[in-house]
Coordinates of C-alpha atoms in Angstrom, one line a residue:
M156 CA -47.6 -54.6 74.7
P157 CA -48.0 -58.4 74.3
I158 CA -47.8 -59.9 70.7
P159 CA -51.2 -60.0 69.0
Q160 CA -52.5 -63.8 69.7
S161 CA -53.8 -64.0 66.2
A162 CA -50.2 -63.4 65.0
T163 CA -48.9 -65.9 67.1
D164 CA -51.8 -68.4 66.3
A165 CA -51.3 -67.9 62.5
I166 CA -47.5 -68.6 62.8
K167 CA -48.1 -71.8 64.6
W168 CA -51.1 -72.8 62.3
F169 CA -48.9 -72.2 59.2
D170 CA -45.9 -74.1 60.6
R171 CA -48.1 -77.1 61.1
C172 CA -49.1 -77.0 57.6
N173 CA -46.8 -79.2 55.5
S174 CA -46.2 -79.3 51.7
S175 CA -48.8 -82.1 51.4
G176 CA -51.4 -79.5 52.1
R177 CA -53.1 -80.6 55.5
W178 CA -55.5 -77.5 55.5
G179 CA -58.5 -76.9 57.4
N180 CA -60.6 -75.1 54.8
A181 CA -60.4 -72.0 52.7
E182 CA -62.4 -69.9 54.9
Q183 CA -60.3 -70.7 57.8
F184 CA -57.1 -69.8 56.0
A185 CA -58.7 -66.5 54.8
S186 CA -59.7 -65.7 58.3
F187 CA -56.2 -66.2 59.7
V188 CA -54.5 -64.0 57.1
E189 CA -57.1 -61.1 57.6
D190 CA -56.6 -61.2 61.3
V191 CA -52.9 -60.9 60.7
I192 CA -53.2 -57.8 58.7
V193 CA -55.7 -56.2 60.9
D194 CA -53.7 -56.7 64.1
A195 CA -50.6 -55.1 62.1
H196 CA -52.1 -51.8 62.9
D197 CA -51.7 -52.4 66.7
A198 CA -48.0 -53.5 66.3
T199 CA -45.7 -50.9 68.1
S200 CA -42.5 -52.9 68.7
P201 CA -39.9 -54.2 66.3
T202 CA -40.8 -57.7 67.8
E203 CA -44.5 -57.6 66.9
V204 CA -43.4 -56.1 63.4
K205 CA -41.1 -59.0 62.8
L206 CA -43.7 -61.6 63.8
L207 CA -46.3 -60.2 61.8
G208 CA -44.1 -59.6 58.9
T209 CA -43.0 -63.5 59.1
A210 CA -46.8 -64.3 59.4
I211 CA -47.9 -62.6 56.3
Y212 CA -44.7 -63.8 54.4
I213 CA -45.7 -67.4 55.4
A214 CA -49.4 -66.6 54.5
A215 CA -48.3 -65.6 51.0
V216 CA -46.3 -68.7 50.3
E217 CA -49.0 -70.9 51.7
E218 CA -51.5 -69.0 49.9
T219 CA -50.0 -69.7 46.7
L220 CA -49.6 -73.5 47.3
S221 CA -53.2 -73.4 48.5
W222 CA -54.1 -72.2 45.3
L223 CA -52.2 -74.8 43.2
R224 CA -53.9 -77.5 45.6
V225 CA -57.5 -76.5 45.1
P226 CA -59.4 -78.8 42.5
R227 CA -59.6 -76.9 39.3
H228 CA -62.1 -79.0 37.7
S229 CA -64.5 -79.8 40.5
R230 CA -68.2 -79.3 39.9
N231 CA -68.6 -78.1 43.6
S232 CA -69.7 -74.5 43.5
D233 CA -68.3 -74.0 47.1
Q234 CA -65.0 -75.2 46.0
R235 CA -65.1 -72.7 43.1
S236 CA -66.0 -69.9 45.0
A237 CA -63.1 -70.7 47.3
L238 CA -60.7 -70.7 44.6
E239 CA -62.0 -67.0 43.6
R240 CA -61.5 -66.0 47.1
H241 CA -58.2 -67.3 47.3
C242 CA -57.2 -65.4 44.3
C243 CA -58.5 -62.1 45.7
R244 CA -56.9 -62.9 49.1
C245 CA -53.6 -63.3 47.5
N246 CA -53.7 -59.9 46.2
D247 CA -54.9 -58.5 49.6
V248 CA -51.8 -60.2 51.3
C249 CA -49.2 -58.6 49.0
S250 CA -51.0 -55.1 49.4
G251 CA -51.5 -55.6 53.0
C252 CA -48.0 -56.6 53.9
P253 CA -46.3 -53.1 52.9
C254 CA -49.5 -51.0 53.5
C255 CA -49.9 -52.3 57.2
M256 CA -46.3 -53.0 58.1
A257 CA -44.3 -50.2 56.3
P258 CA -45.6 -47.5 59.0
F259 CA -44.1 -49.5 61.8
A260 CA -40.8 -50.1 60.0
T261 CA -39.0 -47.3 61.8
T262 CA -35.7 -49.1 62.6
P263 CA -33.0 -50.5 60.5
A264 CA -34.1 -53.9 61.9
T265 CA -37.7 -53.7 60.9
V266 CA -37.1 -52.1 57.6
Q267 CA -34.9 -55.2 56.7
C268 CA -37.4 -57.5 58.0
V269 CA -40.3 -56.0 56.0
S270 CA -38.3 -55.6 52.9
S271 CA -37.4 -59.4 53.2
A272 CA -41.0 -60.4 53.7
M273 CA -41.9 -58.1 50.5
T274 CA -39.2 -59.6 48.4
G275 CA -40.0 -63.1 49.4
M276 CA -43.5 -62.8 48.6
M277 CA -42.5 -61.3 45.0
L278 CA -40.3 -64.1 44.4
T279 CA -42.4 -67.0 45.7
L280 CA -45.6 -65.6 44.0
T281 CA -43.7 -65.1 40.5
S282 CA -41.9 -68.3 40.6
S283 CA -45.3 -70.2 41.3
H284 CA -46.8 -69.4 37.8
V285 CA -50.0 -68.3 39.3
S286 CA -50.6 -66.0 36.5
T287 CA -48.6 -64.9 33.4
N288 CA -49.1 -61.4 34.4
N289 CA -47.5 -60.5 37.9
L290 CA -47.8 -56.8 37.7
W291 CA -50.4 -56.7 40.2
L292 CA -47.4 -57.6 42.6
V293 CA -46.1 -54.0 42.0
S294 CA -48.9 -51.7 43.1
Q295 CA -48.7 -48.0 44.1
T296 CA -48.8 -49.5 47.8
V297 CA -45.5 -51.4 47.2
V298 CA -43.8 -48.5 45.6
D299 CA -44.8 -46.0 48.7
A300 CA -43.9 -48.5 51.1
I301 CA -40.2 -48.5 49.6
V302 CA -40.1 -44.7 49.5
T303 CA -41.4 -44.6 53.3
M304 CA -39.0 -47.2 54.6
S305 CA -35.9 -45.6 52.9
Q306 CA -35.7 -42.7 55.4
F307 CA -35.2 -45.3 58.2
A308 CA -32.8 -47.7 56.3
C309 CA -29.7 -46.4 58.0
S310 CA -27.8 -49.4 58.2
S311 CA -26.0 -51.3 55.4
G312 CA -28.3 -54.4 56.0
A313 CA -31.3 -52.5 55.5
V314 CA -29.9 -50.7 52.5
E315 CA -29.2 -54.0 50.9
Y316 CA -32.6 -55.5 51.6
L317 CA -34.5 -52.7 50.6
T318 CA -32.7 -52.1 47.4
T319 CA -33.2 -55.8 46.5
T320 CA -37.0 -55.5 47.1
F321 CA -36.9 -52.5 44.7
M322 CA -34.9 -54.4 42.1
E323 CA -37.3 -57.3 42.2
A324 CA -40.1 -55.0 41.8
M325 CA -38.3 -53.4 38.8
M326 CA -37.8 -56.8 37.2
I327 CA -41.3 -57.7 37.5
V328 CA -42.4 -54.6 35.6
L329 CA -39.5 -55.0 33.0
S330 CA -40.5 -58.6 32.3
Q331 CA -44.0 -57.8 31.5
G332 CA -43.2 -55.2 28.8
N333 CA -44.6 -57.5 25.9
T334 CA -47.8 -58.7 27.7
I335 CA -49.6 -55.5 28.1
G336 CA -50.3 -52.4 26.1
A337 CA -48.0 -49.4 25.5
A338 CA -50.1 -47.1 27.5
S339 CA -50.1 -49.4 30.4
I340 CA -46.4 -49.9 30.6
R341 CA -45.7 -46.2 30.4
S342 CA -47.8 -45.6 33.6
L343 CA -45.9 -48.6 35.2
H344 CA -42.8 -47.1 34.4
A345 CA -43.7 -43.8 35.7
M346 CA -45.0 -45.3 39.0
V347 CA -41.9 -47.4 39.5
A348 CA -39.1 -44.8 38.2
S349 CA -40.8 -41.6 39.6
A350 CA -38.7 -38.6 41.1
K351 CA -39.6 -39.5 44.7
V352 CA -38.4 -43.1 44.1
C353 CA -35.1 -42.0 42.4
H354 CA -34.4 -39.7 45.3
A355 CA -35.1 -42.3 47.8
I356 CA -32.8 -44.9 46.2
L357 CA -30.1 -42.5 45.8
S358 CA -30.3 -41.2 49.5
L359 CA -29.4 -44.8 50.4
S360 CA -26.0 -44.2 49.2
K361 CA -24.6 -42.5 52.3
F362 CA -25.7 -45.8 54.4
A363 CA -23.9 -48.0 51.8
T364 CA -20.9 -48.9 54.0
T365 CA -20.3 -52.5 52.8
P366 CA -19.4 -53.8 49.6
G367 CA -22.6 -55.8 49.3
A368 CA -24.6 -52.7 50.1
V369 CA -22.6 -50.6 47.6
I370 CA -23.3 -53.3 44.8
T371 CA -27.1 -53.3 45.5
V372 CA -27.2 -49.6 45.4
A373 CA -25.0 -49.1 42.4
T374 CA -26.9 -51.9 40.3
T375 CA -30.2 -50.4 41.2
L376 CA -29.3 -47.0 40.1
N377 CA -27.8 -48.4 37.1
R378 CA -31.0 -50.3 36.1
V379 CA -33.0 -47.2 36.8
F380 CA -31.4 -44.7 34.6
T381 CA -30.7 -47.3 31.7
S382 CA -34.0 -49.3 31.6
F383 CA -36.5 -46.3 32.0
E384 CA -36.8 -43.1 29.9
K385 CA -36.4 -39.8 31.3
T386 CA -35.1 -41.0 34.5
S387 CA -31.8 -39.2 34.3
S388 CA -33.7 -36.1 34.7
F389 CA -34.7 -36.9 38.2
F390 CA -31.0 -37.3 39.3
A391 CA -28.9 -34.1 39.9
N392 CA -25.5 -34.5 38.5
E393 CA -23.9 -33.2 41.6
T394 CA -25.9 -35.5 43.8
V395 CA -24.9 -38.6 42.0
R396 CA -21.2 -37.5 42.2
D397 CA -21.4 -37.0 45.8
A398 CA -22.9 -40.5 46.1
F399 CA -20.0 -42.0 44.1
V400 CA -17.7 -40.2 46.4
A401 CA -19.5 -41.4 49.5
M402 CA -19.7 -44.9 48.4
A403 CA -16.1 -45.2 46.9
P404 CA -14.3 -45.8 50.2
H405 CA -16.7 -48.8 51.0
A406 CA -16.3 -50.5 47.6
S407 CA -13.5 -52.7 49.1
S408 CA -13.9 -55.5 46.6
A409 CA -13.4 -56.0 42.9
D410 CA -17.2 -56.7 42.3
A411 CA -18.2 -53.5 44.3
T412 CA -15.7 -51.4 42.2
R413 CA -16.9 -52.8 39.0
A414 CA -20.5 -52.1 39.9
L415 CA -19.7 -48.6 41.1
C416 CA -17.6 -47.4 38.3
G417 CA -19.8 -49.0 35.7
T418 CA -22.6 -47.2 37.2
T419 CA -21.0 -43.8 37.2
L420 CA -19.8 -44.3 33.6
A421 CA -23.3 -45.1 32.3
F422 CA -24.6 -42.1 34.0
I423 CA -21.9 -39.9 32.6
E424 CA -22.5 -41.3 29.0
K425 CA -26.2 -40.7 29.2
N426 CA -26.3 -37.3 30.9
R427 CA -23.0 -35.9 29.1
C428 CA -21.8 -34.6 32.4
G429 CA -18.3 -35.6 32.7
E430 CA -17.1 -32.2 33.6
V431 CA -19.1 -32.4 36.7
F432 CA -17.3 -35.4 37.7
A433 CA -14.0 -34.2 36.9
V434 CA -13.0 -33.0 40.1
K435 CA -10.2 -33.7 42.7
E436 CA -12.7 -35.6 45.1
V437 CA -13.7 -38.2 42.1
M438 CA -10.0 -38.6 41.1
L439 CA -8.8 -39.4 44.6
A440 CA -11.9 -41.8 45.0
C441 CA -10.7 -43.6 41.7
A442 CA -7.3 -43.8 43.4
G443 CA -8.7 -45.7 46.3
L444 CA -10.7 -47.9 44.2
R445 CA -7.8 -48.7 41.9
R446 CA -6.2 -50.5 45.0
H447 CA -9.0 -53.1 45.2
T448 CA -8.7 -54.4 41.5
K449 CA -5.1 -55.8 41.4
D450 CA -6.4 -59.4 41.0
C451 CA -9.2 -58.5 38.8
S452 CA -8.6 -57.0 35.3
S453 CA -12.3 -56.4 34.4
S454 CA -12.7 -54.3 37.5
R455 CA -9.5 -52.4 36.6
Q456 CA -10.7 -51.8 33.1
F457 CA -13.9 -50.1 34.5
V458 CA -11.6 -47.8 36.9
E459 CA -9.2 -47.0 34.2
G460 CA -11.9 -46.1 31.7
L461 CA -13.7 -43.9 34.1
L462 CA -10.3 -42.0 35.0
S463 CA -9.8 -41.7 30.9
R464 CA -13.2 -40.2 30.4
L465 CA -12.9 -37.9 33.4
T466 CA -9.4 -36.7 32.1
G467 CA -10.5 -36.1 28.6
C468 CA -13.7 -34.0 29.9
L469 CA -11.6 -31.8 31.9
S470 CA -9.0 -31.1 29.0
R471 CA -12.0 -30.2 26.8
S472 CA -13.5 -27.9 29.5
I473 CA -10.2 -26.0 30.0
M474 CA -9.7 -25.6 26.3
A475 CA -13.3 -24.4 25.7
R476 CA -12.8 -21.8 28.5
S477 CA -9.7 -20.5 26.8
R478 CA -11.4 -20.3 23.5
N479 CA -14.5 -18.5 24.7
G480 CA -12.2 -15.5 26.0
E481 CA -12.8 -16.0 29.8
H482 CA -10.7 -14.1 32.1
L483 CA -7.3 -15.0 32.7
L484 CA -7.9 -15.8 36.4
E485 CA -10.7 -18.0 35.6
V486 CA -8.6 -20.0 33.2
Q487 CA -5.7 -20.2 35.7
E488 CA -8.2 -21.6 38.1
A489 CA -9.2 -24.2 35.8
T490 CA -5.7 -25.1 35.2
R491 CA -5.0 -25.3 38.9
M492 CA -7.9 -27.6 39.3
M493 CA -6.6 -29.8 36.4
T494 CA -3.1 -30.1 38.2
E495 CA -4.7 -31.2 41.1
T496 CA -6.8 -33.7 39.4
V497 CA -4.1 -35.1 37.3
L498 CA -1.8 -35.4 40.5
A499 CA -4.7 -37.3 42.1
A500 CA -5.2 -39.6 39.1
A501 CA -1.6 -40.4 39.1
D502 CA -2.2 -42.3 42.4
C503 CA -4.1 -44.9 40.2
A504 CA -1.5 -45.6 37.8
E505 CA 0.8 -48.7 38.2
R506 CA 4.3 -47.8 39.0
D507 CA 5.9 -50.1 36.2
A508 CA 3.5 -49.0 33.8
V509 CA 4.3 -45.3 34.4
E510 CA 7.9 -46.1 34.1
A511 CA 7.7 -48.1 30.9
R512 CA 5.4 -45.3 29.3
L513 CA 8.1 -42.7 30.3
N514 CA 10.9 -44.9 29.0
Q515 CA 9.3 -45.3 25.7
M516 CA 8.6 -41.7 25.2
T517 CA 11.8 -40.1 26.3
H518 CA 14.6 -42.6 25.6
G519 CA 17.4 -40.9 23.5
A520 CA 15.1 -37.8 22.7
T521 CA 16.6 -34.7 21.4
I522 CA 15.1 -31.3 21.7
G523 CA 15.9 -28.4 19.5
Q524 CA 14.6 -25.9 17.2
E525 CA 16.0 -24.0 14.0
G526 CA 18.3 -21.2 15.0
F527 CA 18.9 -22.4 18.4
Q528 CA 21.6 -24.6 19.8
Q529 CA 20.7 -28.2 19.8
R530 CA 20.4 -29.6 23.2
R531 CA 20.3 -33.4 23.9
V532 CA 18.4 -34.5 26.9
L533 CA 20.1 -37.5 28.5
T534 CA 17.2 -40.0 29.3
E535 CA 18.8 -43.3 29.3
T536 CA 16.2 -44.8 31.5
A537 CA 12.8 -44.0 33.2
F538 CA 13.6 -46.5 36.0
V539 CA 13.4 -44.8 39.5
R540 CA 15.9 -46.4 42.0
A541 CA 14.8 -49.0 44.5
A542 CA 15.3 -46.6 47.2
Q543 CA 12.5 -44.2 45.9
R544 CA 10.2 -47.1 45.6
D545 CA 8.0 -46.6 48.5
Q546 CA 4.4 -45.6 49.0
D547 CA 4.9 -42.0 48.1
S548 CA 3.2 -41.7 44.6
S549 CA 4.5 -38.0 43.9
Y550 CA 6.8 -39.0 40.9
Q551 CA 3.9 -40.7 39.3
A552 CA 2.1 -37.3 39.7
L553 CA 4.8 -35.6 38.1
A554 CA 4.8 -38.2 35.2
A555 CA 1.1 -37.8 34.5
F556 CA 1.5 -33.9 34.9
A557 CA 4.4 -33.9 32.1
I558 CA 2.7 -36.4 29.9
N559 CA -0.9 -35.5 29.8
V560 CA -1.0 -31.9 30.4
M561 CA 0.9 -30.2 27.5
F562 CA 0.7 -26.5 27.1
Q563 CA 0.6 -24.2 24.0
V564 CA 0.7 -20.7 24.7
S565 CA -0.2 -18.8 21.6
S566 CA 1.6 -15.4 21.0
S567 CA -1.3 -13.7 19.3
S568 CA -3.1 -13.7 22.6
T569 CA -2.7 -12.5 25.9
R570 CA -4.5 -15.4 27.3
P571 CA -2.9 -18.8 27.3
V572 CA -4.5 -21.6 25.2
L573 CA -4.1 -25.0 26.8
L574 CA -3.7 -27.9 24.6
C575 CA -3.3 -31.6 25.1
A576 CA -0.6 -32.4 22.9
S577 CA -0.4 -35.7 21.1
E578 CA 2.2 -38.1 22.7
A579 CA 3.1 -39.6 19.2
A580 CA 3.7 -36.1 17.7
L581 CA 6.0 -35.3 20.8
A582 CA 7.9 -38.6 20.5
S583 CA 8.4 -38.2 16.8
S584 CA 9.5 -34.5 16.8
G585 CA 11.8 -35.0 19.9
G586 CA 9.1 -32.8 21.9
C587 CA 9.5 -29.6 19.8
R588 CA 7.1 -27.6 17.8
Q589 CA 8.0 -25.0 15.3
G590 CA 6.6 -21.5 15.8
D591 CA 7.2 -18.0 16.9
A592 CA 8.9 -19.3 19.9
L593 CA 12.1 -18.2 21.8
G594 CA 13.0 -21.8 22.4
P595 CA 11.8 -25.2 23.5
V596 CA 11.0 -26.1 27.0
A597 CA 11.8 -29.7 28.2
V598 CA 10.7 -31.0 31.5
A599 CA 13.1 -33.4 33.1
M600 CA 12.8 -35.7 36.4
T601 CA 15.8 -36.8 38.3
T602 CA 16.5 -38.5 41.7
L603 CA 19.9 -36.8 41.8
S604 CA 20.6 -32.9 42.5
P605 CA 19.6 -30.5 39.8
L606 CA 22.0 -29.4 37.0
P607 CA 24.8 -26.9 38.2
T608 CA 23.2 -24.0 36.5
Y609 CA 19.7 -23.5 37.9
Q610 CA 17.1 -21.1 39.5
V611 CA 14.8 -22.0 42.2
C612 CA 11.4 -20.8 41.7
G613 CA 8.7 -20.3 44.2
Q614 CA 8.8 -20.0 48.0
I615 CA 9.5 -23.0 50.2
C616 CA 6.9 -23.4 52.7
S617 CA 6.9 -25.7 55.6
S618 CA 3.5 -27.3 54.7
N619 CA 4.5 -28.1 51.2
V620 CA 5.0 -31.8 50.3
A621 CA 8.5 -32.6 49.5
L622 CA 8.9 -34.2 46.1
P623 CA 11.0 -37.5 45.7
V624 CA 12.3 -36.4 42.2
I625 CA 13.3 -32.8 41.0
L626 CA 11.2 -31.4 38.1
Q627 CA 13.4 -29.4 35.8
C628 CA 12.3 -27.1 33.0
F629 CA 14.8 -25.8 30.5
I630 CA 14.2 -22.6 28.8
N631 CA 17.2 -21.9 26.7
D632 CA 19.9 -21.5 29.2
T633 CA 17.7 -21.1 32.1
I634 CA 16.5 -24.0 34.3
L635 CA 13.7 -23.7 36.5
T636 CA 13.6 -26.2 39.4
A637 CA 10.6 -27.5 41.2
S638 CA 11.4 -29.7 44.4
N639 CA 8.2 -29.5 46.4
S640 CA 4.6 -29.0 45.4
N641 CA 4.3 -25.5 45.8
Q642 CA 7.2 -24.8 43.5
L643 CA 5.5 -27.3 41.0
C644 CA 2.6 -25.0 40.9
F645 CA 4.7 -21.9 40.6
V646 CA 6.5 -23.3 37.4
R647 CA 3.1 -24.0 35.9
A648 CA 2.0 -20.6 36.4
F649 CA 5.4 -19.2 35.2
L650 CA 4.9 -21.2 31.8
Q651 CA 1.7 -19.7 31.2
K652 CA 2.9 -16.1 31.2
F653 CA 5.1 -16.9 28.2
S654 CA 3.9 -15.7 24.9
L655 CA 5.5 -18.5 22.9
T656 CA 4.7 -22.2 22.1
V657 CA 5.7 -24.4 25.0
P658 CA 6.0 -28.1 24.4
L659 CA 6.7 -30.2 27.3
L660 CA 8.7 -33.4 27.2
C661 CA 9.2 -35.5 30.0
G662 CA 12.6 -37.4 30.8
V663 CA 14.2 -38.9 33.7
R664 CA 18.2 -38.5 34.6
P665 CA 19.5 -41.6 36.4

């Protein structure tokens, strides 16, 4: 199908009009714009849509310039009527673009083109100061067009352009809060931040495959549920979590990482849904994000803040399950999940920071308890030999396990009560607590062979991940050794079965 002649004529005619205002007349201009909008109904190819979108965009720009050039104090009634028609026609153009073009924007390229035209019109008309009230630029037609085109925005470029259009529409609405009544602003908020709009923007996350697209989607989501009331109820917690996991691998820049983690933190704080995000997949996603923040401390703070919030939520969730008297199997399942998440979170820790933290907590620590023989754990340093400093982060995982996941198993109950012990309390008491216990437990890591007297726990499977360090749990004269991931989980389960207070202290033998 050939390109509509009216569209090509309009483009050529608009192109000949320079900034000095060499126009034919107002009627001719209005006629061209109307022809472009009418012929949009016959456009069937991406090329036609692109040309028509360009024509309407140029029409909107020139319409504004024409409005400014029409004599405002003329006594000529024809000029005054032309001015009135210009004002009405400008509104028609802004509504006509999304209304007529969106139905034909069925490919990422056409979505990008139409979104660009809509954004250009909004920016041009708002910056021209045609009116102090620009809310007429954000009509229900514009919002419906954004929702319609979202299902075809299956490329990163289309996602970026479409979310930019929606952000501009939101900014227009938010900037007019003091110029209209409360009832009107509430209705506008309900139109812009409706359930279908929120779902449409969130659905774009699976196609945000570049840092720029991740930034625009994350920023748009952040603005939606922080600037509008009740919008958080339109987002399912699990859906936002899945969107975070989907976009995290593509947030390969410090700015994208900061935007994504900041948005997730804001959502968690507003909805109080940290336990939904405290899962292994999110922790692993944070581990990947941590690698992109080496040269940006502000972005790294967002990642670490998110990890800290999720770890705290997970600990409180497990304690609540234990106190509520849930079945032992359910508590053990929650504990297993916590083990996996903490091990995943350890990937985000800097090696030097982990080593310094261990050294500060365990250097020269003595463990013991009244009535039992004192035992000194030699922890001269937490430094791991250079031979072990490779890409494997298992020893970091063990450090996180020993420091952040402390057990207290009450003897008055058959179910374990899991608590996160204070690091300061452990350091000051040498890792021991008083109670009706059989003896203290210490956790030691070493890059050498285990101590002479030991007992290997668990079954060795070929699929297990070998650890670069040895985890040793001292219970009186018994040493439980874990040298792979399966044995590590076995030791955790073994400790849960004790009806005694079990404080854990982490140490490293050189």
